Amino acid sequence: MEEIILISYLNDFIYCPASIYFHKLYGSMEPTLYQRDYQINGKDAHKTIDEKKYSTSSNVLQGIDVYSEEFQILGKIDTFDINKGILTERKNIVTKIYDGYVFQLYAQYFALKEMGYEVKKIRIHSLKDNKNYNIDLPEKNVEMRDKFLKLIKDMHEFSFDNFEQTNKKKCEQCIYEPSCDRSLLC
Ligand code: SF4
């Protein structure tokens, strides 16, 4: 059986598949011990959701677990307005729409659909400047949908033993570099 993929690992995998190993390793540690400021701020963006403070409306799902059997992916959503069909993922500050942001929403979207919800709109919300960025649904952006499907396939087929990093710049900016035996800075 294929291993279940956590939605929160999609971005890590795009950056460097090896970083997922360290993400798992440091997952239970106090974040300030190893994370950079921007990552801690990003986590703060999710704090109110994790503590379920964002909305008390019963029409808004918040911080719930979602699962897709088709893709074998599991994770949490930020908010989903059932009546409006709007799925929102909040970020602390959005300066660019990275593919990882889009794929995270796609994963949540497919999982919600499998769970029987009608998702009409997906978007990213930038908290600091209070801006919304609408994202095309996967059906409307075939190129991104295909990239998402390839990412999920690559993750399911990934072998750590055969992995070699080829981009030195990534290692130079990587928070896990001091512990990583695949680093190109060694
Ligand atoms: S140091 Fe380089 S190879 Fe290791 S996890 Fe970071 S980016 Fe990947």
mmCIF file of C-alpha atoms and ligand atoms in Angstrom, residues 15-16 18-19 165 170-171 174 177 180 182-183, ligand 1:
data_model
loop_
_atom_site.group_PDB
_atom_site.id
_atom_site.type_symbol
_atom_site.label_atom_id
_atom_site.label_comp_id
_atom_site.label_asym_id
_atom_site.label_seq_id
_atom_site.Cartn_x
_atom_site.Cartn_y
_atom_site.Cartn_z
ATOM 1 C CA TYR A 15 11.737 22.659 -2.377
ATOM 2 C CA CYS A 16 13.708 19.498 -1.678
ATOM 3 C CA ALA A 18 15.087 15.365 1.540
ATOM 4 C CA SER A 19 13.710 18.206 3.649
ATOM 5 C CA GLN A 165 20.499 17.278 -4.687
ATOM 6 C CA LYS A 170 18.721 25.473 -2.227
ATOM 7 C CA CYS A 171 21.196 24.030 0.268
ATOM 8 C CA CYS A 174 18.000 25.489 3.731
ATOM 9 C CA GLU A 177 21.574 22.163 5.950
ATOM 10 C CA CYS A 180 21.900 17.084 6.065
ATOM 11 C CA ARG A 182 22.871 15.295 1.030
ATOM 12 C CA SER A 183 23.899 18.930 1.247
HETATM 13 S S1 SF4 B 1 20.568 20.808 2.723
HETATM 14 FE FE1 SF4 B 1 20.139 20.638 0.534
HETATM 15 S S2 SF4 B 1 19.803 18.440 0.171
HETATM 16 FE FE2 SF4 B 1 19.636 18.799 2.377
HETATM 17 S S3 SF4 B 1 17.463 19.096 2.771
HETATM 18 FE FE3 SF4 B 1 18.384 21.112 2.473
HETATM 19 S S4 SF4 B 1 18.124 21.573 0.308
HETATM 20 FE FE4 SF4 B 1 17.806 19.379 0.567
#
